[in-house]
XYZ file of C-alpha atoms in Angstrom:
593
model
C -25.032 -23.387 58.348
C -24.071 -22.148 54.749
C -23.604 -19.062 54.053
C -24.497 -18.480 50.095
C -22.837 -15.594 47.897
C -25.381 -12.800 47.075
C -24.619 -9.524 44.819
C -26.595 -6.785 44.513
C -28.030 -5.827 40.905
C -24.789 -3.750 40.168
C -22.879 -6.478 41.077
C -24.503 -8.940 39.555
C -24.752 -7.268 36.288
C -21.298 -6.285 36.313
C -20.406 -10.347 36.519
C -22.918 -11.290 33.179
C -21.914 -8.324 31.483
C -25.403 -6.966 31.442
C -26.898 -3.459 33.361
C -29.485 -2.987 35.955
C -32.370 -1.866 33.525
C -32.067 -5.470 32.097
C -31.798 -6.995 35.437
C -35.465 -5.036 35.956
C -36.710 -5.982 32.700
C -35.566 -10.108 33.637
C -36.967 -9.473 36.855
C -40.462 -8.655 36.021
C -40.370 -11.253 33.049
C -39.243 -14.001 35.864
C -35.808 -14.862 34.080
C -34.271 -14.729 36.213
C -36.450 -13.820 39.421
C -34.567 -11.654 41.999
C -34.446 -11.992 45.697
C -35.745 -9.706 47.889
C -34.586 -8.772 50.805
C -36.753 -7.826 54.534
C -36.166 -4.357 53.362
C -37.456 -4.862 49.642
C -34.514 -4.677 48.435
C -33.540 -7.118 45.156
C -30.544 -9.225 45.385
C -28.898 -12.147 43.759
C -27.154 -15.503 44.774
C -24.233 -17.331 43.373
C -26.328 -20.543 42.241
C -28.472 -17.875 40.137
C -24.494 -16.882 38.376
C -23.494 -20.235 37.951
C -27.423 -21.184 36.356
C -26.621 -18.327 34.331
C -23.176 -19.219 33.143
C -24.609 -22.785 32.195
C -22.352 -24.239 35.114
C -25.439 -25.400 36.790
C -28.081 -26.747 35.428
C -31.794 -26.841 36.766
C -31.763 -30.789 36.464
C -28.292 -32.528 36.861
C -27.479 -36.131 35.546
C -26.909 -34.277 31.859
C -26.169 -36.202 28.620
C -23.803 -34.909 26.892
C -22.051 -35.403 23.063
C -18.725 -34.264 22.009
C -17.217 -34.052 18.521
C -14.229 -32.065 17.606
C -11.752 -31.697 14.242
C -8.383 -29.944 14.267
C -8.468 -27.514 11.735
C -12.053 -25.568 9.715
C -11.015 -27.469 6.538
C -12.541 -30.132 8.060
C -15.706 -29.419 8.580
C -17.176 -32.267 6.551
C -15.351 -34.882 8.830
C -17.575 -32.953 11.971
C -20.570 -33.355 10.297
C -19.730 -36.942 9.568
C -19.141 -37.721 12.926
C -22.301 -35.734 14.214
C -24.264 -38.118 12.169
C -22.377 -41.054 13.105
C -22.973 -39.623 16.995
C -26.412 -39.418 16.160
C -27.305 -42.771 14.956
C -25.625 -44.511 17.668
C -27.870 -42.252 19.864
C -31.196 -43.095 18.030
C -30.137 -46.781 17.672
C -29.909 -46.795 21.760
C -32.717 -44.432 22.776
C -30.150 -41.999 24.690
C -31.786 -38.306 24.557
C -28.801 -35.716 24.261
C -29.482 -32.481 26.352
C -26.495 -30.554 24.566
C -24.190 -30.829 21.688
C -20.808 -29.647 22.055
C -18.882 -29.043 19.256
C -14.919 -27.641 18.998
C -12.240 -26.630 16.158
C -9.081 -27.223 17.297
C -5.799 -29.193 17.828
C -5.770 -32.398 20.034
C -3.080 -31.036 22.117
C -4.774 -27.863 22.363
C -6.003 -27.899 26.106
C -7.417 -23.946 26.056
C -10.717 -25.328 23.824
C -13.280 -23.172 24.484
C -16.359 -26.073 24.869
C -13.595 -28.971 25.911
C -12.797 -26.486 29.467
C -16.952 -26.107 29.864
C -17.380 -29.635 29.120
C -14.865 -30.200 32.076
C -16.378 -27.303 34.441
C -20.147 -29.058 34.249
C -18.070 -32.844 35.266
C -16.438 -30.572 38.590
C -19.976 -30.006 39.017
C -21.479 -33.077 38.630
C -24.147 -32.227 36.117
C -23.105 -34.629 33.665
C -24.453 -38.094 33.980
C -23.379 -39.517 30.751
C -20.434 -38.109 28.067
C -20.742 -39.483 24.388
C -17.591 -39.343 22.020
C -16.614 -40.787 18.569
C -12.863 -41.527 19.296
C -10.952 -41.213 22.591
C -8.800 -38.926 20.535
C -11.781 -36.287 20.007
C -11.474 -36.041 23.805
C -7.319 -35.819 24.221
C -4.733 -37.207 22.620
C -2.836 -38.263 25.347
C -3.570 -39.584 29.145
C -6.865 -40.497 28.245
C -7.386 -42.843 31.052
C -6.807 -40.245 33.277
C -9.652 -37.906 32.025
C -11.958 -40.871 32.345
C -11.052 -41.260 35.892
C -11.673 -38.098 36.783
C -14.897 -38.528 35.223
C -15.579 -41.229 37.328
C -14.801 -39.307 40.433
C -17.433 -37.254 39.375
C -20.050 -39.790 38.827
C -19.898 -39.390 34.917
C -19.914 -42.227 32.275
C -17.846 -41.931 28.942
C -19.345 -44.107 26.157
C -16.707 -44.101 23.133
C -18.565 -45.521 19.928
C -15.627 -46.236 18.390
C -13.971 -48.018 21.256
C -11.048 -50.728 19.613
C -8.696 -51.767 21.706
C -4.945 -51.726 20.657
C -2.346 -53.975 21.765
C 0.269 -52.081 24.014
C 3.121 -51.618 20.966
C 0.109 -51.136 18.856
C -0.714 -48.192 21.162
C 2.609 -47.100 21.074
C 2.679 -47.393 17.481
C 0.077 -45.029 17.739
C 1.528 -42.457 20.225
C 4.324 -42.020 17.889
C 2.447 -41.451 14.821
C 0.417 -39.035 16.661
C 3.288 -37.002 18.177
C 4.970 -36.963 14.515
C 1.536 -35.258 12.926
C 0.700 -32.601 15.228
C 4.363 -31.245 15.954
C 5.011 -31.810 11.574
C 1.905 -29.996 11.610
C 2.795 -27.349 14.227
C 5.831 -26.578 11.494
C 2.886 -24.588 10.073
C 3.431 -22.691 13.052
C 5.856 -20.484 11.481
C 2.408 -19.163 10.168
C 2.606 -16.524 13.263
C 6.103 -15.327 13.013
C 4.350 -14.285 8.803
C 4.373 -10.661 10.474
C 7.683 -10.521 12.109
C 9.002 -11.666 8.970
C 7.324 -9.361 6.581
C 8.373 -6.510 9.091
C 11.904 -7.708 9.004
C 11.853 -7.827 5.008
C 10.403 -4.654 5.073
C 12.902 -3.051 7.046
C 15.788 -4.879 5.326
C 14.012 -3.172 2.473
C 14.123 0.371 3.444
C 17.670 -0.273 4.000
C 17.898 0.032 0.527
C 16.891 2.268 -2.066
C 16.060 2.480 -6.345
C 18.130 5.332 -7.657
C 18.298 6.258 -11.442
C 21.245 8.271 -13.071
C 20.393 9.559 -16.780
C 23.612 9.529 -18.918
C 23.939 11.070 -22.368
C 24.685 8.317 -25.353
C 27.111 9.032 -28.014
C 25.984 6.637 -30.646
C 27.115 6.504 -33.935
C 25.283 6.956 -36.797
C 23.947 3.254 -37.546
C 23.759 3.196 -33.519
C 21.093 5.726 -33.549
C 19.265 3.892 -36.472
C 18.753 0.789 -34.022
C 17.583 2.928 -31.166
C 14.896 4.065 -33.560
C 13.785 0.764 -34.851
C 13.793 -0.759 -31.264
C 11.328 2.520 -30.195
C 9.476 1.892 -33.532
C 8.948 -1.974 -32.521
C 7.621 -1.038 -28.909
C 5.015 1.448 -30.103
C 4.028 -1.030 -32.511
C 3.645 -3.233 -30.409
C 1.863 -0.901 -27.645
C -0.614 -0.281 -30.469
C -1.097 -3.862 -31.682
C -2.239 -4.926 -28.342
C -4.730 -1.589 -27.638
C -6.062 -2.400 -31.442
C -6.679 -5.878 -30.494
C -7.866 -5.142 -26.816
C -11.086 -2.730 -28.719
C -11.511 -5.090 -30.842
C -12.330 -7.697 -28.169
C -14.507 -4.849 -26.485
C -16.903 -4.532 -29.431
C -17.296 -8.405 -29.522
C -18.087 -7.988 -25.842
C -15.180 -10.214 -25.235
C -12.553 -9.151 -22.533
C -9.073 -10.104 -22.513
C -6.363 -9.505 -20.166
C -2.333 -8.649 -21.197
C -0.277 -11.647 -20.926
C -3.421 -12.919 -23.304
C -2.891 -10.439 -25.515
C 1.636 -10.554 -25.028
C 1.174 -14.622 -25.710
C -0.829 -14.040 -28.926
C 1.804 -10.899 -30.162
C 4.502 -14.041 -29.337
C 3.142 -16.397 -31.546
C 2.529 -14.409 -34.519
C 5.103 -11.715 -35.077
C 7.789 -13.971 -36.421
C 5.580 -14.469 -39.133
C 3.744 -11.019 -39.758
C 6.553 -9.031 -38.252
C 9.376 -10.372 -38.929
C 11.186 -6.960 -38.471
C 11.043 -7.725 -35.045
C 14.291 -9.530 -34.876
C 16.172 -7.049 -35.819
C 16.026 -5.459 -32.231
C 16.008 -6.796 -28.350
C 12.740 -8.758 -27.470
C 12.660 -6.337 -24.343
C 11.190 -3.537 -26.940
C 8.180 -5.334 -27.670
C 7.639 -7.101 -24.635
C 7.475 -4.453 -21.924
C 4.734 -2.175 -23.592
C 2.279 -4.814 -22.627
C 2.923 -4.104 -19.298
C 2.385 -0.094 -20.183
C -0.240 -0.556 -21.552
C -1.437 -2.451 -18.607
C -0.740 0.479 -16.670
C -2.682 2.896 -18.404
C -5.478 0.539 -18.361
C -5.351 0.966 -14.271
C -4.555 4.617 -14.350
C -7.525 4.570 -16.394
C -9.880 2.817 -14.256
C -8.614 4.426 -11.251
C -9.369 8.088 -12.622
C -12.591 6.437 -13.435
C -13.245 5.234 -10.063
C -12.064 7.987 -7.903
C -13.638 11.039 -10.588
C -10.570 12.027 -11.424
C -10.320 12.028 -14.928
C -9.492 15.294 -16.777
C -11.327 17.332 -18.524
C -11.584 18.083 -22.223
C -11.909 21.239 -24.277
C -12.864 18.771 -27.663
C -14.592 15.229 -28.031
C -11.809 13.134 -28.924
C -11.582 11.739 -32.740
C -11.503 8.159 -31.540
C -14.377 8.761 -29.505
C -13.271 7.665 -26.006
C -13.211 8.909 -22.724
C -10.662 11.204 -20.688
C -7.679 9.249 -19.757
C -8.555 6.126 -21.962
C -5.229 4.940 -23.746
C -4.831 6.281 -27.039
C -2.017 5.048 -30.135
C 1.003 6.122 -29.680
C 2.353 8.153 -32.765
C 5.566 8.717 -34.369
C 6.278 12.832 -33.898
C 4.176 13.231 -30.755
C 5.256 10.577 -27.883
C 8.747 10.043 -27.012
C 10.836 7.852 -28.635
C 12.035 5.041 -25.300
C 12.612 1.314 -25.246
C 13.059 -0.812 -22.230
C 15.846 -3.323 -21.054
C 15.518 -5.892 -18.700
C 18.717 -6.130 -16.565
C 19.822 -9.009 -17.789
C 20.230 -8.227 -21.163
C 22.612 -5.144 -21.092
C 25.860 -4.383 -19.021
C 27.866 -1.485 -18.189
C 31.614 -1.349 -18.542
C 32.699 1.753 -17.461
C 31.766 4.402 -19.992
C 30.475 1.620 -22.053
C 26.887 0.127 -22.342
C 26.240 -3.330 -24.031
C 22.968 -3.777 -25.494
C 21.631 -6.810 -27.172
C 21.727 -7.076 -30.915
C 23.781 -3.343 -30.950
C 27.502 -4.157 -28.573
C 28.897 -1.030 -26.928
C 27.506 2.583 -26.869
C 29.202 4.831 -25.627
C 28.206 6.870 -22.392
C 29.099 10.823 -21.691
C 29.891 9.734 -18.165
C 30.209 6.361 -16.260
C 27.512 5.431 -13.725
C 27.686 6.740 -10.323
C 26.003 3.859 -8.528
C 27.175 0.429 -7.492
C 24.349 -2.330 -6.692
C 22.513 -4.421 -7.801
C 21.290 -3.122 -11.869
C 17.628 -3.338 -12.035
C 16.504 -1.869 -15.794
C 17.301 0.572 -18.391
C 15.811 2.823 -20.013
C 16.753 4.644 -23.911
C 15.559 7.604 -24.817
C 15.417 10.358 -27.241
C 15.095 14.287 -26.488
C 15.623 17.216 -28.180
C 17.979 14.821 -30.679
C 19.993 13.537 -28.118
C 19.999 10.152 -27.096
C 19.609 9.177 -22.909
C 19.756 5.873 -21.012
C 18.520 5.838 -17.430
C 19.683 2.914 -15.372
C 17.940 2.295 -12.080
C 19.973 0.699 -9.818
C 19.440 -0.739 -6.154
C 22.102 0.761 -3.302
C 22.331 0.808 0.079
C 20.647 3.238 2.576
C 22.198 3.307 5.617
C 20.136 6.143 8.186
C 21.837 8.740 10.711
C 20.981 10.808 12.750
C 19.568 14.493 11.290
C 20.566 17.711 13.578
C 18.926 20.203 11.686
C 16.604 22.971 12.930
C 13.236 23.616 11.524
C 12.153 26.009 8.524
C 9.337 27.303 7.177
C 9.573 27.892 3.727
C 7.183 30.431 1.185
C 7.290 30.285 -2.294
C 6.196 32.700 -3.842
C 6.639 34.648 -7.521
C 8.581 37.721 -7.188
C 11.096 35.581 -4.936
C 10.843 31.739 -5.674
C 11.547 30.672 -2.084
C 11.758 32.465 1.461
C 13.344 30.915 4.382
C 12.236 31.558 7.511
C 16.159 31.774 8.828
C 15.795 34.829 6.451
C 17.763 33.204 3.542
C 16.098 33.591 -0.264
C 16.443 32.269 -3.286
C 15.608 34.485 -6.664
C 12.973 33.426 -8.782
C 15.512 33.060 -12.025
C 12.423 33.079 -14.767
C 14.363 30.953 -17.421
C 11.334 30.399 -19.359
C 10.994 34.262 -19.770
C 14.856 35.001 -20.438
C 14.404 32.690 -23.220
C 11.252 33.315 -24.471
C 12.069 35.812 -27.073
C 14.439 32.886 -29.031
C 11.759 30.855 -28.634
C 8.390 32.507 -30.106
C 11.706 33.333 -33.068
C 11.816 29.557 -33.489
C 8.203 28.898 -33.102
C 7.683 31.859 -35.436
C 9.853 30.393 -38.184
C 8.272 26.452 -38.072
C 4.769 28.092 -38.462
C 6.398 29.343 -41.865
C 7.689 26.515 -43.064
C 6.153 23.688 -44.579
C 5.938 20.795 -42.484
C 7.553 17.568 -43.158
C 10.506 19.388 -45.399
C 14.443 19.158 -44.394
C 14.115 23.151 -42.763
C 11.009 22.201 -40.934
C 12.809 19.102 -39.391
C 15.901 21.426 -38.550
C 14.067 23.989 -37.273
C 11.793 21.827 -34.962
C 15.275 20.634 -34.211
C 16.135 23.553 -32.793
C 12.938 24.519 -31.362
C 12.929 21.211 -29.144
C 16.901 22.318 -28.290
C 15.649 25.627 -26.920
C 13.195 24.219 -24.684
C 15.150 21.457 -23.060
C 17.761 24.032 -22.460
C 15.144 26.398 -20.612
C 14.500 22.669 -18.561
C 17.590 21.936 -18.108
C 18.299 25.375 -16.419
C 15.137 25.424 -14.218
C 16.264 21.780 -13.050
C 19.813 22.744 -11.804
C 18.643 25.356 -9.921
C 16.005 23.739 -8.503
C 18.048 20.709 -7.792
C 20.570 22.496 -5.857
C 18.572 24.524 -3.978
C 16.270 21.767 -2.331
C 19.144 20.040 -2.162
C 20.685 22.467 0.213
C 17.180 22.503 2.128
C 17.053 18.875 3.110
C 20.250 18.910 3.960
C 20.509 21.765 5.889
C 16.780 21.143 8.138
C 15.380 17.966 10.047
C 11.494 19.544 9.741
C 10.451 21.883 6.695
C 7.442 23.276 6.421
C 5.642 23.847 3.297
C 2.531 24.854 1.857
C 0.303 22.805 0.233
C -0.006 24.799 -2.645
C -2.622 23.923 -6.041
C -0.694 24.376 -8.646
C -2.904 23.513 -10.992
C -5.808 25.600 -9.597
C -3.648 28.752 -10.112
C -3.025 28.212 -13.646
C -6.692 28.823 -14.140
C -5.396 32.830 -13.930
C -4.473 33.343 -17.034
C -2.309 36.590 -15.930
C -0.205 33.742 -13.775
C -0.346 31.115 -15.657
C 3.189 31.720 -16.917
C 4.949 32.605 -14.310
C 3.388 29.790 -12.050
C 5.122 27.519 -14.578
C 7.711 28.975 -14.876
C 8.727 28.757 -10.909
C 7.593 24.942 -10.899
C 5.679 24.789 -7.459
C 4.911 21.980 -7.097
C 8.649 20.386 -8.700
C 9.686 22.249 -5.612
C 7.486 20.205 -3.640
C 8.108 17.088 -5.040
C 11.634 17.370 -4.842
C 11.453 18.478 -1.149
C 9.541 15.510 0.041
C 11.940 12.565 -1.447
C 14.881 14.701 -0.534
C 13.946 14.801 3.134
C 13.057 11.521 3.648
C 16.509 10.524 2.057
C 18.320 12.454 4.391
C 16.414 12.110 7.255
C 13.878 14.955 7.783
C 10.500 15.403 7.422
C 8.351 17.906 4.958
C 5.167 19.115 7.013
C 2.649 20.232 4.617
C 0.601 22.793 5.729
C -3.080 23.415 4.702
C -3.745 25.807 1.925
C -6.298 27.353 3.374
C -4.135 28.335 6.348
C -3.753 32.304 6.596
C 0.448 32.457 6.598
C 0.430 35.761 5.047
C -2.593 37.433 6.600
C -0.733 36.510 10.196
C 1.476 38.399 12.551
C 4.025 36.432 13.550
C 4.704 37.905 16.499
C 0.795 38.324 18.032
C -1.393 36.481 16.321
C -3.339 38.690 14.554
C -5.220 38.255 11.165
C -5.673 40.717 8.719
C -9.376 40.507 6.911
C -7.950 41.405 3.837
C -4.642 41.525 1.919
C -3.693 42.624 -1.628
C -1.215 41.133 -3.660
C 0.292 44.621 -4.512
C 1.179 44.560 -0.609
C 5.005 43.618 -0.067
C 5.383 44.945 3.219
C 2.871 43.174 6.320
C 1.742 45.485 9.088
C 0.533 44.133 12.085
C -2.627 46.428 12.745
C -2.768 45.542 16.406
C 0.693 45.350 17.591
C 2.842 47.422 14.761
C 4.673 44.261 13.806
C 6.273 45.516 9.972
C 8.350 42.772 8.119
C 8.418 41.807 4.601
C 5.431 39.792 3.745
C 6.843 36.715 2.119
C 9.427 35.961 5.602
C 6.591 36.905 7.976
C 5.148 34.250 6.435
C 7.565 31.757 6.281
C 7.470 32.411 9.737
C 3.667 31.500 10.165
C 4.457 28.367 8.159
C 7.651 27.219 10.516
C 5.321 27.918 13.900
C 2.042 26.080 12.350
C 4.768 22.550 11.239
C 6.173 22.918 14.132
C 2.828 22.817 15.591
C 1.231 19.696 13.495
C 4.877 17.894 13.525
C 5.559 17.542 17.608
C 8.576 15.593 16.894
C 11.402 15.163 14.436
C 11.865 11.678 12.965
C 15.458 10.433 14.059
C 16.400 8.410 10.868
C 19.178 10.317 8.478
C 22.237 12.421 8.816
C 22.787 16.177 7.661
C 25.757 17.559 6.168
C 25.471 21.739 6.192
């Protein structure tokens, strides 16, 4: 006696994937009918799984067809043989019950219709298996698969059956073996990611790092530097005239269009150009490529600003505009191979040596340069690719506050004074400003006295840099996790009795600074939420105040008595809340205190 599998409906279900209320639902349609028990209770039986499964089928003695290409690019090869299968099946009168078709290398043994195909000959349901080519089947031991076929009482009919001579099979072995494992080189294909991660990390190994140095040029010196920035911004306009002009022709055309046209032409029509490096020229294509995504992506995103006045030319926030003479700054480009440094020398093309206030601080691999005017001093910036090498960072955590009154609280109870350059200076300045409004523009005084003007503020800059420099400097340093407000900087300038000052302490240059530092050295900026009560909280219970005035220096906890100055309790708030959101401290950079 036999003794046949049965499940219950939980079972059962749990085996095809499906649950009891569509087991009930089958059952009253009849598909398929349950069992039931002397008790009237439903079951199931194994020949019902394996009917299911499609390892069983109602009527055995199947006819089957099997076609199969290696790769999806050959798709039109399938269908070819699917018709070929097909004729040779109307031409004999053989009715196919199934089709069977697979993607997929010859050696590949894990095809998904190729092991059911197999499963159904165990079985015995197939009476008859129709191919194209033994090698649809397998590639190799062929003869084997058709004996086990015959074991199982199943018949394979190849249509395209020619029989080789033993060294012509051999012949054929060989070739085979050489395709699919020349093939499988293409392999490599799945190590794509472990390579790309293992670029990437050799990457952040290394790092892009500028140092601006001061130029000394000479008199004709200085006249080059301003032809070369007066060929790039004609050239940055050129291609921005030409790109609207293509626009109103409903016509659009993309940069290196635009860069190839510039190429061809300016020998003849500007044959000024000469006079300086090609790099001028060639690399305000690309900006202006740039502000044409900058500009889209405002557009996209809602982003753009707003503006107090239609513009003259009529376009939209953020669309490029020309570049003019006294308003943009004066800056050329260099591509790395066309200038070298030689200690407190620079060679540049069509100029020779410049002299440099300093020589440069980095050794790698010179990526670009960069000349510049400000303030009637001349700058070149040259990025350069070093080495990052990443200990370990032993810091403690900080919250930090800034704040007006005192720039930046600690919450180890160290501060840092809110210095106010811009307001130290401001009374030379609104002198200079005073005296250009007076004078009339364009004339030798107005020049020197814009001069000077331009001098005063980059001094102010230059001031409010150092210190801010050196103090975030110290920070990241000093502390694995900081924890910092997310402040809006530009929402606060809306207060026009702030506006000032909020400039003047450079929020979010303090951020900015802070978050490139750390990651240098190893730590980590938390920002915290600006919505996120740091100076309405006791630090020490918990409790929030409803309401606190700005005039109010000094916290005091109304529920516990708690009374510390207001910008360290909430430094304090700030360290506890990124200490909070940041569970761990990234491991990746060394400290020096």
């Amino acid at each position: 006696m036999c003794i046949e599998n049965i499940y219950t409906p939980k079972e059962f279900g749990q085996l095809i994937g499906r649950t009891t209320n569509t087991l009930q639902k089958w059952d009253r349609k009849g598909l398929p009918k349950a069992h039931r028990s002397p008790t009237n209770r439903r079951y199931y039986t194994h020949d019902q799984y394996l009917k299911y499964r499609g390892l069983k089928a109602a009527k055995q003695g199947l006819t089957m067809v099997y076609a199969r290409v290696s790769s999806a690019a050959q798709k039109p090869d399938l269908r070819n043989q699917v018709n070929a299968l097909e004729a040779y099946c109307k031409q004999h009168s053989i009715a196919v019950d199934e089709w069977m078709f697979d993607i997929g290398s010859r050696l590949n043994y894990k095809r998904k219709h190729f092991n059911r195909l197999m499963e159904m000959v165990a079985l015995g349901q197939v009476r008859r298996l129709i191919i194209a080519h033994r090698d649809r089947l397998v590639c190799f031991g062929f003869e084997y698969f058709e004996a086990f076929c015959e074991r199982h009482h199943t018949q394979i009919l190849v249509i395209n059956g020619d029989s080789l001579s033993p060294e012509q099979d051999l012949v054929q072995d060989l070739i085979a073996i050489v395709t699919i494992f020349s093939a499988r080189l293409h392999g490599l294909r799945s190590y794509k990611k472990v390579l790309k991660d293992a670029a990437q990390q050799k990457e952040e190994e290394r790092m892009n790092r500028s140092h601006v140095i001061r130029l000394n040029p000479t008199p004709e010196q200085e006249v080059y530097f301003r032809k070369a920035c007066g060929v790039a911004r004609h050239a940055y306009n050129w291609a921005l005239d030409h790109w609207k002009q293509a626009r109103s022709e409903g016509k659009r055309v993309k940069m290196r269009e635009l860069k190839a046209e510039y190429n061809r032409v300016k020998h003849e029509q500007f044959p000024w150009c000469a006079d300086v490096t090609k790099c001028a020229p060639e690399q305000e294509f690309r900006h202006l490529g740039q502000a044409f995504d900058n500009y889209w992506r405002m557009k996209k995103d809602g982003t753009q600003p707003k503006l107090k006045h239609p513009r003259k030319d009529g376009e939209e926030a953020g669309f490029p505009h020309f570049k003019n003479k006294k308003r943009d700054r004066l800056s050329f480009y260099l591509n790395n191979d066309k200038f070298s440094v030689e200690g407190n020398w620079i060679r540049i093309p069509k100029l020779g040596k410049v002299n440099m206030t300093e020589q440069l601080r980095f050794s790698g691999k010179t990526l670009s340069a960069v000349v510049s005017e400000r303030a009637g001093w001349w700058f070149v910036s040259i990025a350069v690719e070093v080495e990052h090498q990443a200990p370990t960072h032993q810091g403690d955590a900080v919250g930090i506050d800034l704040g007006i009154k005192t720039l930046v609280t600690l919450s180890d109870g160290e501060v840092f004074e809110n210095q106010k350059h811009y307001r130290q200076n401001l009374g030379r300045i609104k002198g200079l400003s005073k005296g250009l409004a007076r004078k009339k523009e364009g004339s030798q005084n107005w020049w020197k006295n814009k001069k000077k003007l331009a001098k005063a503020h980059y001094r102010v800059a230059n001031q409010r840099s150092d210190k801010l420099h050196k103090m975030t400097t110290r920070i990241a340093l000093t502390y694995a996790l900081i924890g910092l407000e997310d402040l809006n900087a530009k929402g606060m300038l809306a207060n026009s009795c702030l506006a000032q000052a909020v400039n003047d302490a450079s929020f979010f240059e303090v951020k900015r600074q802070l978050l490139y530092k750390a990651e240098q050295h190893g730590g980590y900026v938390q920002l915290v939420s600006r919505w996120y009560p740091s100076s309405k909280t006791c630090s020490s219970c918990g409790y929030v105040k409803p309401e606190l005035l700005l005039s109010e220096r000094v916290f005091i906890c109304e529920d516990c008595g708690y009374v510390s100055d207001r910008d360290y309790n909430a430094s304090l708030n700030i360290r506890n809340e990124a200490s909070r959101l940041r569970t761990s401290v990234p491991v990746v950079a060394s400290s020096a205190r």
